[in-house]
Amino acid sequence: MAATVPDRSMVDVGGTRRYALADSAQQIVGGFLLAGPFVVTEEVWTLAGNMSWLHALATVGIVFAIGYGALYGADDDRDPDAEAQFGVVPVRFVSLMVVSFGSVLVLALAVTAPTTFLPEATDAEMAATTVKAVSVGAIFSVVGAATADSVF
């Protein structure tokens, strides 16, 4: 009879689920995978330029809702109260948010999207539009990041 090896990501330590660097790596792959097409799309930058701060805040809320729902609503085996915490928030969720917004921002800056799509904008306008574009791109990035985290 063959012995089974426990899945390290599921091992409980003092009541908390381990969170490993591999979990973040999975999120990063998924986050970057789905962020790319939206960073280099002119329509996203035009849309962001026309968004108010209320719209940007709403998109951030959507990212948080999708992320939390994908991690804890769609996976019955995952309990946010049983995971390692950063304050009162699960570390896995914090990592997901950092990856979701961070991957979009890193890609946008790496491919010079703000200066490409906003050549006439002032520095302040460019920064504001970039923040709004990141909030839009993060809606898609969070789906990739959470899916990669949950599947692997």
CSV table of C-alpha atoms in Angstrom, one decimal:
chain,number,residue,atom,x,y,z
A,1,MET,CA,0.0,0.0,0.0
A,2,ALA,CA,1.5,3.3,-1.1
A,3,ALA,CA,1.7,6.1,1.4
A,4,THR,CA,0.1,9.4,0.5
A,5,VAL,CA,2.0,12.6,0.8
A,6,PRO,CA,-0.1,15.5,2.2
A,7,ASP,CA,-0.4,18.6,0.1
A,8,ARG,CA,1.8,21.2,1.9
A,9,SER,CA,-0.5,24.1,1.1
A,10,MET,CA,-3.3,22.4,3.0
A,11,VAL,CA,-1.3,21.6,6.2
A,12,ASP,CA,-2.7,23.3,9.3
A,13,VAL,CA,-0.2,24.8,11.6
A,14,GLY,CA,-1.7,26.0,14.9
A,15,GLY,CA,-5.1,26.3,13.2
A,16,THR,CA,-3.8,28.5,10.3
A,17,ARG,CA,-3.4,27.3,6.7
A,18,ARG,CA,0.1,27.8,5.4
A,19,TYR,CA,0.7,30.4,2.8
A,20,ALA,CA,3.8,29.8,0.7
A,21,LEU,CA,5.8,31.8,-1.8
A,22,ALA,CA,4.4,29.3,-4.4
A,23,ASP,CA,0.9,30.7,-3.8
A,24,SER,CA,2.1,34.2,-4.7
A,25,ALA,CA,3.9,32.9,-7.7
A,26,GLN,CA,0.8,31.2,-9.0
A,27,GLN,CA,-1.2,34.5,-8.5
A,28,ILE,CA,1.5,36.5,-10.3
A,29,VAL,CA,1.4,34.2,-13.4
A,30,GLY,CA,-2.4,34.4,-13.5
A,31,GLY,CA,-2.5,38.1,-12.8
A,32,PHE,CA,0.0,39.0,-15.5
A,33,LEU,CA,-1.5,36.7,-18.0
A,34,LEU,CA,-4.9,38.5,-18.0
A,35,ALA,CA,-3.6,42.0,-17.3
A,36,GLY,CA,-1.5,42.2,-20.5
A,37,PRO,CA,-4.3,42.6,-23.1
A,38,PHE,CA,-6.0,45.4,-21.1
A,39,VAL,CA,-2.8,47.4,-20.5
A,40,VAL,CA,-2.1,47.8,-24.2
A,41,THR,CA,-5.6,48.6,-25.3
A,42,GLU,CA,-6.3,52.3,-26.2
A,43,GLU,CA,-9.9,51.9,-25.3
A,44,VAL,CA,-9.0,51.2,-21.7
A,45,TRP,CA,-7.0,54.3,-21.5
A,46,THR,CA,-9.7,56.4,-23.1
A,47,LEU,CA,-12.3,54.9,-20.7
A,48,ALA,CA,-10.0,55.6,-17.8
A,49,GLY,CA,-9.6,59.2,-18.9
A,50,ASN,CA,-13.3,59.7,-18.8
A,51,MET,CA,-13.9,58.0,-15.4
A,52,SER,CA,-14.6,60.0,-12.3
A,53,TRP,CA,-12.9,59.1,-9.0
A,54,LEU,CA,-16.3,57.5,-7.9
A,55,HIS,CA,-16.1,55.2,-11.0
A,56,ALA,CA,-12.5,54.3,-10.1
A,57,LEU,CA,-13.5,53.5,-6.5
A,58,ALA,CA,-16.4,51.3,-7.8
A,59,THR,CA,-13.9,49.4,-10.0
A,60,VAL,CA,-11.7,48.9,-7.0
A,61,GLY,CA,-14.7,47.6,-5.0
A,62,ILE,CA,-15.4,45.2,-7.9
A,63,VAL,CA,-11.9,43.9,-7.8
A,64,PHE,CA,-12.1,43.2,-4.1
A,65,ALA,CA,-15.5,41.5,-4.4
A,66,ILE,CA,-14.3,39.3,-7.3
A,67,GLY,CA,-11.1,38.4,-5.5
A,68,TYR,CA,-12.8,37.5,-2.2
A,69,GLY,CA,-15.6,35.6,-4.0
A,70,ALA,CA,-13.1,33.7,-6.1
A,71,LEU,CA,-10.9,32.7,-3.2
A,72,TYR,CA,-13.5,32.0,-0.5
A,73,GLY,CA,-16.9,31.9,-2.1
A,74,ALA,CA,-16.1,29.5,-4.9
A,75,ASP,CA,-13.8,27.2,-2.9
A,76,ASP,CA,-15.7,25.4,-0.1
A,77,ASP,CA,-12.4,24.0,1.2
A,78,ARG,CA,-10.9,27.4,1.9
A,79,ASP,CA,-11.9,29.2,5.1
A,80,PRO,CA,-10.6,32.8,5.5
A,81,ASP,CA,-10.7,32.5,9.3
A,82,ALA,CA,-8.4,29.5,9.2
A,83,GLU,CA,-5.7,31.1,7.1
A,84,ALA,CA,-2.7,33.1,8.1
A,85,GLN,CA,-3.7,36.7,8.8
A,86,PHE,CA,-2.3,40.1,8.1
A,87,GLY,CA,-4.1,42.0,10.8
A,88,VAL,CA,-7.7,40.8,10.3
A,89,VAL,CA,-7.3,40.1,6.6
A,90,PRO,CA,-6.1,36.7,5.2
A,91,VAL,CA,-2.5,37.0,3.8
A,92,ARG,CA,-3.7,35.2,0.6
A,93,PHE,CA,-6.3,37.9,0.0
A,94,VAL,CA,-3.7,40.7,0.6
A,95,SER,CA,-1.3,39.0,-1.8
A,96,LEU,CA,-4.1,38.7,-4.4
A,97,MET,CA,-4.9,42.4,-4.2
A,98,VAL,CA,-1.2,43.4,-4.5
A,99,VAL,CA,-0.8,41.1,-7.5
A,100,SER,CA,-4.0,42.2,-9.2
A,101,PHE,CA,-3.2,45.9,-9.1
A,102,GLY,CA,0.5,45.5,-9.1
A,103,SER,CA,0.7,43.4,-12.2
A,104,VAL,CA,-1.3,45.9,-14.2
A,105,LEU,CA,0.8,48.8,-13.0
A,106,VAL,CA,4.1,47.1,-13.6
A,107,LEU,CA,3.0,46.2,-17.2
A,108,ALA,CA,1.7,49.6,-17.9
A,109,LEU,CA,4.9,51.2,-16.8
A,110,ALA,CA,7.1,48.6,-18.5
A,111,VAL,CA,5.5,49.1,-21.9
A,112,THR,CA,5.2,52.9,-21.4
A,113,ALA,CA,1.4,52.8,-21.8
A,114,PRO,CA,0.8,56.1,-20.0
A,115,THR,CA,3.1,58.2,-22.2
A,116,THR,CA,2.0,56.3,-25.3
A,117,PHE,CA,-1.7,56.7,-24.8
A,118,LEU,CA,-1.6,60.1,-23.0
A,119,PRO,CA,1.1,62.1,-24.9
A,120,GLU,CA,-0.6,65.5,-24.3
A,121,ALA,CA,-1.5,64.9,-20.7
A,122,THR,CA,0.2,66.8,-17.8
A,123,ASP,CA,2.0,64.7,-15.2
A,124,ALA,CA,-1.0,65.0,-12.8
A,125,GLU,CA,-3.5,64.0,-15.5
A,126,MET,CA,-1.3,61.1,-16.6
A,127,ALA,CA,-0.9,59.8,-13.0
A,128,ALA,CA,-4.7,60.1,-12.4
A,129,THR,CA,-5.6,58.3,-15.6
A,130,THR,CA,-3.0,55.6,-14.9
A,131,VAL,CA,-4.5,54.9,-11.5
A,132,LYS,CA,-7.9,54.6,-13.1
A,133,ALA,CA,-6.6,52.4,-16.0
A,134,VAL,CA,-5.0,50.2,-13.4
A,135,SER,CA,-8.3,49.9,-11.6
A,136,VAL,CA,-10.0,48.8,-14.8
A,137,GLY,CA,-7.2,46.3,-15.7
A,138,ALA,CA,-7.2,44.9,-12.2
A,139,ILE,CA,-10.8,43.6,-12.8
A,140,PHE,CA,-9.4,41.1,-15.3
A,141,SER,CA,-6.1,40.5,-13.5
A,142,VAL,CA,-7.8,39.4,-10.3
A,143,VAL,CA,-9.7,36.8,-12.2
A,144,GLY,CA,-6.5,35.3,-13.6
A,145,ALA,CA,-4.7,35.6,-10.3
A,146,ALA,CA,-7.5,34.0,-8.2
A,147,THR,CA,-8.0,31.3,-10.7
A,148,ALA,CA,-4.3,30.4,-10.8
A,149,ASP,CA,-4.2,30.3,-7.0
A,150,SER,CA,-7.3,28.2,-6.7
A,151,VAL,CA,-6.5,25.7,-9.5
A,152,PHE,CA,-2.9,25.0,-8.7
